[in-house]
């Protein structure tokens, strides 16, 4: 039985900790900082078998070298990218990643856009999507392109609706603020905002979220919805034809907030 829990880091990052109940080896995703990981492992009496990296940003890899020093046998998986050092295994689209201590393997998806080499990992109904898809939002475009990110989100949108999306930041409440600008009439967004506010008031994470919920409330997965297209076109001041154009207008709009 796979157990997944968040290790909060910095102001709003989540480092995801995966473990099988009967193994003493855990896996972490995107350890931007080593300290909270070491503390969590110690509390659970576990060692570290593997590290999964989604992309090169410091808040996702800052703890990798120190964790390798602490656990010299640890396997470190990540995309082919010279900006990510300290990997033991470079992985690409379609690879099946075998982590010491996990029975099931993880499938690699290339989802560029936030960065040019961003990848995601899938295991069972869980998707570790880094800074590609956020709950009710998506990552900014750094060295990838809007077209890439739009296509990557389309791929994610086509996964089974019960997929649980484990993103790397707690941005949900502010993302819903933007979603409301795009679709002010949406009852689904209003409801989600209430539920998310209640969780945050109790200091609880709002991640993971179901893909079905994202499809209903996340503007960046709703570029084909007439109300979203109309809002994006009004903001851009011109008519928008393709989903990628709508996406680009939405991303720019949110960047200006
Ligand atoms: Zn990032
Ligand atoms: Fe990040």
mmCIF file of C-alpha atoms and ligand atoms in Angstrom:
data_model
loop_
_atom_site.group_PDB
_atom_site.id
_atom_site.type_symbol
_atom_site.label_atom_id
_atom_site.label_comp_id
_atom_site.label_asym_id
_atom_site.label_seq_id
_atom_site.Cartn_x
_atom_site.Cartn_y
_atom_site.Cartn_z
ATOM 1 C CA UNK A 1 0.000 0.000 0.000
ATOM 2 C CA UNK A 2 1.530 3.297 -1.131
ATOM 3 C CA UNK A 3 1.408 6.092 1.423
ATOM 4 C CA UNK A 4 1.892 9.677 0.208
ATOM 5 C CA UNK A 5 2.243 12.681 2.473
ATOM 6 C CA UNK A 6 3.444 16.266 2.178
ATOM 7 C CA UNK A 7 6.527 17.699 3.834
ATOM 8 C CA UNK A 8 6.021 21.488 3.899
ATOM 9 C CA UNK A 9 9.118 23.489 2.923
ATOM 10 C CA UNK A 10 9.940 27.192 2.564
ATOM 11 C CA UNK A 11 6.783 29.354 2.511
ATOM 12 C CA UNK A 12 4.512 27.307 0.280
ATOM 13 C CA UNK A 13 6.373 24.304 -1.197
ATOM 14 C CA UNK A 14 5.361 20.687 -0.736
ATOM 15 C CA UNK A 15 7.987 17.967 -0.895
ATOM 16 C CA UNK A 16 6.058 14.719 -1.393
ATOM 17 C CA UNK A 17 7.132 11.678 0.614
ATOM 18 C CA UNK A 18 6.194 8.255 -0.783
ATOM 19 C CA UNK A 19 6.553 4.968 1.014
ATOM 20 C CA UNK A 20 5.277 1.427 0.986
ATOM 21 C CA UNK A 21 4.017 0.388 4.402
ATOM 22 C CA UNK A 22 6.348 -2.617 4.647
ATOM 23 C CA UNK A 23 9.550 -0.936 3.442
ATOM 24 C CA UNK A 24 12.004 1.142 5.445
ATOM 25 C CA UNK A 25 13.045 3.088 2.328
ATOM 26 C CA UNK A 26 11.152 6.208 1.297
ATOM 27 C CA UNK A 27 11.137 8.310 -1.871
ATOM 28 C CA UNK A 28 10.832 12.107 -2.017
ATOM 29 C CA UNK A 29 9.779 14.349 -4.887
ATOM 30 C CA UNK A 30 11.476 17.737 -5.418
ATOM 31 C CA UNK A 31 13.403 18.229 -2.167
ATOM 32 C CA UNK A 32 14.146 21.948 -2.349
ATOM 33 C CA UNK A 33 15.449 21.783 1.209
ATOM 34 C CA UNK A 34 17.067 18.832 3.012
ATOM 35 C CA UNK A 35 16.234 19.781 6.596
ATOM 36 C CA UNK A 36 12.492 19.040 6.625
ATOM 37 C CA UNK A 37 13.135 15.788 4.727
ATOM 38 C CA UNK A 38 15.735 14.588 7.230
ATOM 39 C CA UNK A 39 13.384 15.473 10.077
ATOM 40 C CA UNK A 40 10.470 13.584 8.509
ATOM 41 C CA UNK A 41 12.590 10.509 7.753
ATOM 42 C CA UNK A 42 13.940 10.430 11.269
ATOM 43 C CA UNK A 43 10.459 10.711 12.747
ATOM 44 C CA UNK A 44 9.377 7.711 10.673
ATOM 45 C CA UNK A 45 12.544 5.691 11.198
ATOM 46 C CA UNK A 46 13.157 5.441 7.464
ATOM 47 C CA UNK A 47 16.057 5.923 5.116
ATOM 48 C CA UNK A 48 15.920 7.519 1.692
ATOM 49 C CA UNK A 49 15.868 5.171 -1.302
ATOM 50 C CA UNK A 50 15.151 7.606 -4.115
ATOM 51 C CA UNK A 51 14.693 11.245 -5.091
ATOM 52 C CA UNK A 52 12.515 12.279 -8.026
ATOM 53 C CA UNK A 53 13.198 15.687 -9.590
ATOM 54 C CA UNK A 54 10.641 17.366 -11.878
ATOM 55 C CA UNK A 55 12.676 20.416 -12.966
ATOM 56 C CA UNK A 56 15.774 22.460 -12.289
ATOM 57 C CA UNK A 57 14.425 25.308 -10.137
ATOM 58 C CA UNK A 58 16.232 25.741 -6.851
ATOM 59 C CA UNK A 59 13.125 25.341 -4.690
ATOM 60 C CA UNK A 60 12.866 21.787 -6.122
ATOM 61 C CA UNK A 61 16.503 20.622 -6.089
ATOM 62 C CA UNK A 62 18.187 22.686 -3.347
ATOM 63 C CA UNK A 63 18.302 19.746 -0.918
ATOM 64 C CA UNK A 64 19.478 17.053 -3.340
ATOM 65 C CA UNK A 65 23.230 17.269 -2.721
ATOM 66 C CA UNK A 66 22.889 17.237 1.066
ATOM 67 C CA UNK A 67 20.493 14.274 0.891
ATOM 68 C CA UNK A 68 22.950 12.398 -1.322
ATOM 69 C CA UNK A 69 25.659 13.071 1.242
ATOM 70 C CA UNK A 70 23.397 11.754 4.011
ATOM 71 C CA UNK A 71 22.282 8.686 2.003
ATOM 72 C CA UNK A 72 25.136 7.787 -0.377
ATOM 73 C CA UNK A 73 23.185 4.907 -1.988
ATOM 74 C CA UNK A 74 20.174 7.064 -2.895
ATOM 75 C CA UNK A 75 19.055 7.034 -6.532
ATOM 76 C CA UNK A 76 18.309 10.466 -7.974
ATOM 77 C CA UNK A 77 16.068 10.604 -11.038
ATOM 78 C CA UNK A 78 15.459 13.667 -13.174
ATOM 79 C CA UNK A 79 15.292 14.998 -16.721
ATOM 80 C CA UNK A 80 18.221 15.384 -19.094
ATOM 81 C CA UNK A 81 19.255 18.976 -18.301
ATOM 82 C CA UNK A 82 22.757 20.306 -17.579
ATOM 83 C CA UNK A 83 21.275 22.652 -14.973
ATOM 84 C CA UNK A 84 20.440 19.663 -12.775
ATOM 85 C CA UNK A 85 23.561 18.140 -11.298
ATOM 86 C CA UNK A 86 23.781 15.315 -8.796
ATOM 87 C CA UNK A 87 21.440 13.002 -10.696
ATOM 88 C CA UNK A 88 22.261 9.299 -10.812
ATOM 89 C CA UNK A 89 19.667 8.510 -13.505
ATOM 90 C CA UNK A 90 18.457 10.705 -16.379
ATOM 91 C CA UNK A 91 14.948 9.763 -17.467
ATOM 92 C CA UNK A 92 12.684 10.616 -20.362
ATOM 93 C CA UNK A 93 9.177 10.184 -21.742
ATOM 94 C CA UNK A 94 7.847 6.659 -21.254
ATOM 95 C CA UNK A 95 10.563 5.486 -18.854
ATOM 96 C CA UNK A 96 9.455 3.358 -15.924
ATOM 97 C CA UNK A 97 11.285 4.434 -12.789
ATOM 98 C CA UNK A 98 12.015 1.814 -10.172
ATOM 99 C CA UNK A 99 12.591 3.350 -6.735
ATOM 100 C CA UNK A 100 14.253 1.233 -4.043
ATOM 101 C CA UNK A 101 11.540 0.540 -1.458
ATOM 102 C CA UNK A 102 8.558 1.045 -3.780
ATOM 103 C CA UNK A 103 6.848 -1.976 -5.318
ATOM 104 C CA UNK A 104 5.202 -0.073 -8.117
ATOM 105 C CA UNK A 105 7.134 1.766 -10.792
ATOM 106 C CA UNK A 106 6.555 5.375 -11.813
ATOM 107 C CA UNK A 107 5.934 6.393 -15.391
ATOM 108 C CA UNK A 108 7.692 9.485 -16.753
ATOM 109 C CA UNK A 109 5.776 12.118 -18.748
ATOM 110 C CA UNK A 110 7.560 15.009 -20.433
ATOM 111 C CA UNK A 111 5.512 18.134 -19.716
ATOM 112 C CA UNK A 112 7.589 21.142 -20.825
ATOM 113 C CA UNK A 113 6.393 24.744 -20.588
ATOM 114 C CA UNK A 114 7.151 26.031 -17.069
ATOM 115 C CA UNK A 115 10.700 25.030 -17.997
ATOM 116 C CA UNK A 116 11.898 23.461 -21.216
ATOM 117 C CA UNK A 117 12.713 20.082 -19.617
ATOM 118 C CA UNK A 118 10.026 19.724 -16.934
ATOM 119 C CA UNK A 119 8.818 16.146 -16.339
ATOM 120 C CA UNK A 120 6.052 14.553 -14.262
ATOM 121 C CA UNK A 121 5.803 11.133 -12.625
ATOM 122 C CA UNK A 122 2.751 8.902 -12.500
ATOM 123 C CA UNK A 123 2.111 6.039 -10.102
ATOM 124 C CA UNK A 124 -1.308 4.422 -9.710
ATOM 125 C CA UNK A 125 -3.781 7.298 -9.724
ATOM 126 C CA UNK A 126 -1.194 9.787 -8.439
ATOM 127 C CA UNK A 127 0.506 12.354 -10.660
ATOM 128 C CA UNK A 128 3.488 14.355 -9.390
ATOM 129 C CA UNK A 129 3.339 17.338 -11.679
ATOM 130 C CA UNK A 130 5.788 19.787 -10.045
ATOM 131 C CA UNK A 131 5.089 23.339 -11.253
ATOM 132 C CA UNK A 132 3.209 22.363 -14.435
ATOM 133 C CA UNK A 133 -0.360 22.080 -13.162
ATOM 134 C CA UNK A 134 -1.262 23.723 -9.852
ATOM 135 C CA UNK A 135 -4.525 23.264 -7.994
ATOM 136 C CA UNK A 136 -6.791 25.780 -9.803
ATOM 137 C CA UNK A 137 -3.861 27.170 -11.779
ATOM 138 C CA UNK A 138 -0.625 26.385 -13.585
ATOM 139 C CA UNK A 139 3.030 27.341 -13.498
ATOM 140 C CA UNK A 140 4.430 30.479 -15.064
ATOM 141 C CA UNK A 141 6.320 30.171 -18.302
ATOM 142 C CA UNK A 142 10.051 30.524 -17.661
ATOM 143 C CA UNK A 143 12.309 28.962 -20.284
ATOM 144 C CA UNK A 144 9.605 26.900 -21.950
ATOM 145 C CA UNK A 145 6.876 28.378 -24.159
ATOM 146 C CA UNK A 146 3.156 29.002 -23.743
ATOM 147 C CA UNK A 147 2.509 26.549 -26.600
ATOM 148 C CA UNK A 148 4.470 23.860 -24.773
ATOM 149 C CA UNK A 149 2.678 24.445 -21.503
ATOM 150 C CA UNK A 150 -0.721 24.474 -23.219
ATOM 151 C CA UNK A 151 0.078 21.121 -24.857
ATOM 152 C CA UNK A 152 1.399 19.656 -21.605
ATOM 153 C CA UNK A 153 -1.755 20.667 -19.748
ATOM 154 C CA UNK A 154 -3.828 19.131 -22.520
ATOM 155 C CA UNK A 155 -1.981 15.866 -21.995
ATOM 156 C CA UNK A 156 -2.647 15.990 -18.270
ATOM 157 C CA UNK A 157 -6.315 16.848 -18.905
ATOM 158 C CA UNK A 158 -6.629 13.631 -20.920
ATOM 159 C CA UNK A 159 -5.547 11.411 -17.995
ATOM 160 C CA UNK A 160 -8.272 9.534 -16.081
ATOM 161 C CA UNK A 161 -10.555 12.010 -14.253
ATOM 162 C CA UNK A 162 -9.912 10.307 -10.892
ATOM 163 C CA UNK A 163 -6.182 11.150 -11.128
ATOM 164 C CA UNK A 164 -4.899 12.888 -8.007
ATOM 165 C CA UNK A 165 -2.648 15.838 -8.848
ATOM 166 C CA UNK A 166 0.221 16.364 -6.408
ATOM 167 C CA UNK A 167 1.672 19.734 -7.334
ATOM 168 C CA UNK A 168 4.590 21.360 -5.553
ATOM 169 C CA UNK A 169 3.062 24.579 -4.167
ATOM 170 C CA UNK A 170 0.158 25.686 -1.975
ATOM 171 C CA UNK A 171 -1.208 28.368 -4.303
ATOM 172 C CA UNK A 172 -4.803 27.161 -4.500
ATOM 173 C CA UNK A 173 -6.629 30.002 -2.768
ATOM 174 C CA UNK A 174 -4.994 32.796 -4.772
ATOM 175 C CA UNK A 175 -5.402 30.751 -7.960
ATOM 176 C CA UNK A 176 -9.134 30.528 -7.285
ATOM 177 C CA UNK A 177 -9.200 34.320 -6.993
ATOM 178 C CA UNK A 178 -8.027 34.471 -10.594
ATOM 179 C CA UNK A 179 -10.399 31.677 -11.673
ATOM 180 C CA UNK A 180 -13.255 33.861 -10.393
ATOM 181 C CA UNK A 181 -12.107 36.750 -12.574
ATOM 182 C CA UNK A 182 -12.300 34.452 -15.588
ATOM 183 C CA UNK A 183 -15.615 32.786 -14.702
ATOM 184 C CA UNK A 184 -17.452 35.029 -12.222
ATOM 185 C CA UNK A 185 -20.677 33.044 -12.621
ATOM 186 C CA UNK A 186 -19.190 29.649 -11.798
ATOM 187 C CA UNK A 187 -20.837 27.902 -8.844
ATOM 188 C CA UNK A 188 -18.138 25.203 -8.928
ATOM 189 C CA UNK A 189 -15.391 27.784 -8.393
ATOM 190 C CA UNK A 190 -17.332 29.495 -5.575
ATOM 191 C CA UNK A 191 -17.859 26.141 -3.869
ATOM 192 C CA UNK A 192 -14.253 25.169 -4.221
ATOM 193 C CA UNK A 193 -13.126 28.491 -2.828
ATOM 194 C CA UNK A 194 -15.241 27.899 0.279
ATOM 195 C CA UNK A 195 -13.852 24.395 0.767
ATOM 196 C CA UNK A 196 -10.262 25.547 0.211
ATOM 197 C CA UNK A 197 -10.657 28.533 2.586
ATOM 198 C CA UNK A 198 -11.938 26.181 5.289
ATOM 199 C CA UNK A 199 -8.938 23.858 4.841
ATOM 200 C CA UNK A 200 -6.470 26.740 4.926
ATOM 201 C CA UNK A 201 -8.111 28.202 8.026
ATOM 202 C CA UNK A 202 -7.245 24.911 9.761
ATOM 203 C CA UNK A 203 -3.727 24.930 8.298
ATOM 204 C CA UNK A 204 -4.478 21.915 6.091
ATOM 205 C CA UNK A 205 -3.039 21.346 2.585
ATOM 206 C CA UNK A 206 -5.395 21.708 -0.373
ATOM 207 C CA UNK A 207 -3.197 19.410 -2.467
ATOM 208 C CA UNK A 208 -3.641 16.832 -3.942
ATOM 209 C CA UNK A 209 -6.717 17.646 -5.971
ATOM 210 C CA UNK A 210 -8.719 15.429 -8.301
ATOM 211 C CA UNK A 211 -8.288 16.020 -12.007
ATOM 212 C CA UNK A 212 -12.104 16.029 -12.303
ATOM 213 C CA UNK A 213 -12.176 19.028 -9.955
ATOM 214 C CA UNK A 214 -9.459 20.764 -11.957
ATOM 215 C CA UNK A 215 -11.392 20.191 -15.170
ATOM 216 C CA UNK A 216 -14.410 21.883 -13.556
ATOM 217 C CA UNK A 217 -12.655 24.889 -11.996
ATOM 218 C CA UNK A 218 -9.133 25.436 -13.348
ATOM 219 C CA UNK A 219 -9.263 28.059 -16.135
ATOM 220 C CA UNK A 220 -6.049 26.738 -17.700
ATOM 221 C CA UNK A 221 -7.745 23.361 -18.317
ATOM 222 C CA UNK A 222 -10.896 25.051 -19.616
ATOM 223 C CA UNK A 223 -9.619 26.846 -22.698
ATOM 224 C CA UNK A 224 -12.296 25.108 -24.791
ATOM 225 C CA UNK A 225 -15.185 26.375 -22.634
ATOM 226 C CA UNK A 226 -17.096 29.232 -24.370
ATOM 227 C CA UNK A 227 -17.262 31.440 -21.241
ATOM 228 C CA UNK A 228 -13.496 31.081 -20.706
ATOM 229 C CA UNK A 229 -12.721 31.770 -24.350
ATOM 230 C CA UNK A 230 -14.934 34.847 -24.289
ATOM 231 C CA UNK A 231 -13.324 36.193 -21.121
ATOM 232 C CA UNK A 232 -9.810 35.617 -22.502
ATOM 233 C CA UNK A 233 -10.726 37.268 -25.821
ATOM 234 C CA UNK A 234 -12.261 40.270 -24.057
ATOM 235 C CA UNK A 235 -9.119 40.689 -22.003
ATOM 236 C CA UNK A 236 -6.836 40.284 -25.033
ATOM 237 C CA UNK A 237 -8.983 42.650 -27.090
ATOM 238 C CA UNK A 238 -9.108 40.331 -30.092
ATOM 239 C CA UNK A 239 -10.688 37.048 -31.127
ATOM 240 C CA UNK A 240 -8.801 33.892 -30.180
ATOM 241 C CA UNK A 241 -9.009 30.745 -32.254
ATOM 242 C CA UNK A 242 -6.929 27.899 -30.872
ATOM 243 C CA UNK A 243 -6.766 26.501 -27.352
ATOM 244 C CA UNK A 244 -3.107 27.566 -27.202
ATOM 245 C CA UNK A 245 -4.097 31.164 -28.016
ATOM 246 C CA UNK A 246 -6.702 31.145 -25.274
ATOM 247 C CA UNK A 247 -4.171 29.630 -22.895
ATOM 248 C CA UNK A 248 -1.568 32.276 -23.745
ATOM 249 C CA UNK A 249 -4.062 35.094 -23.158
ATOM 250 C CA UNK A 250 -5.056 33.592 -19.791
ATOM 251 C CA UNK A 251 -1.438 33.110 -18.717
ATOM 252 C CA UNK A 252 -0.593 36.713 -19.639
ATOM 253 C CA UNK A 253 -3.698 37.978 -17.816
ATOM 254 C CA UNK A 254 -2.732 36.130 -14.654
ATOM 255 C CA UNK A 255 0.896 37.316 -14.894
ATOM 256 C CA UNK A 256 -0.424 40.891 -14.835
ATOM 257 C CA UNK A 257 -2.391 40.377 -11.609
HETATM 258 ZN ZN1 LIG B 1 9.534 25.945 -10.742
HETATM 259 FE FE1 LIG B 2 8.515 25.796 -7.673
#
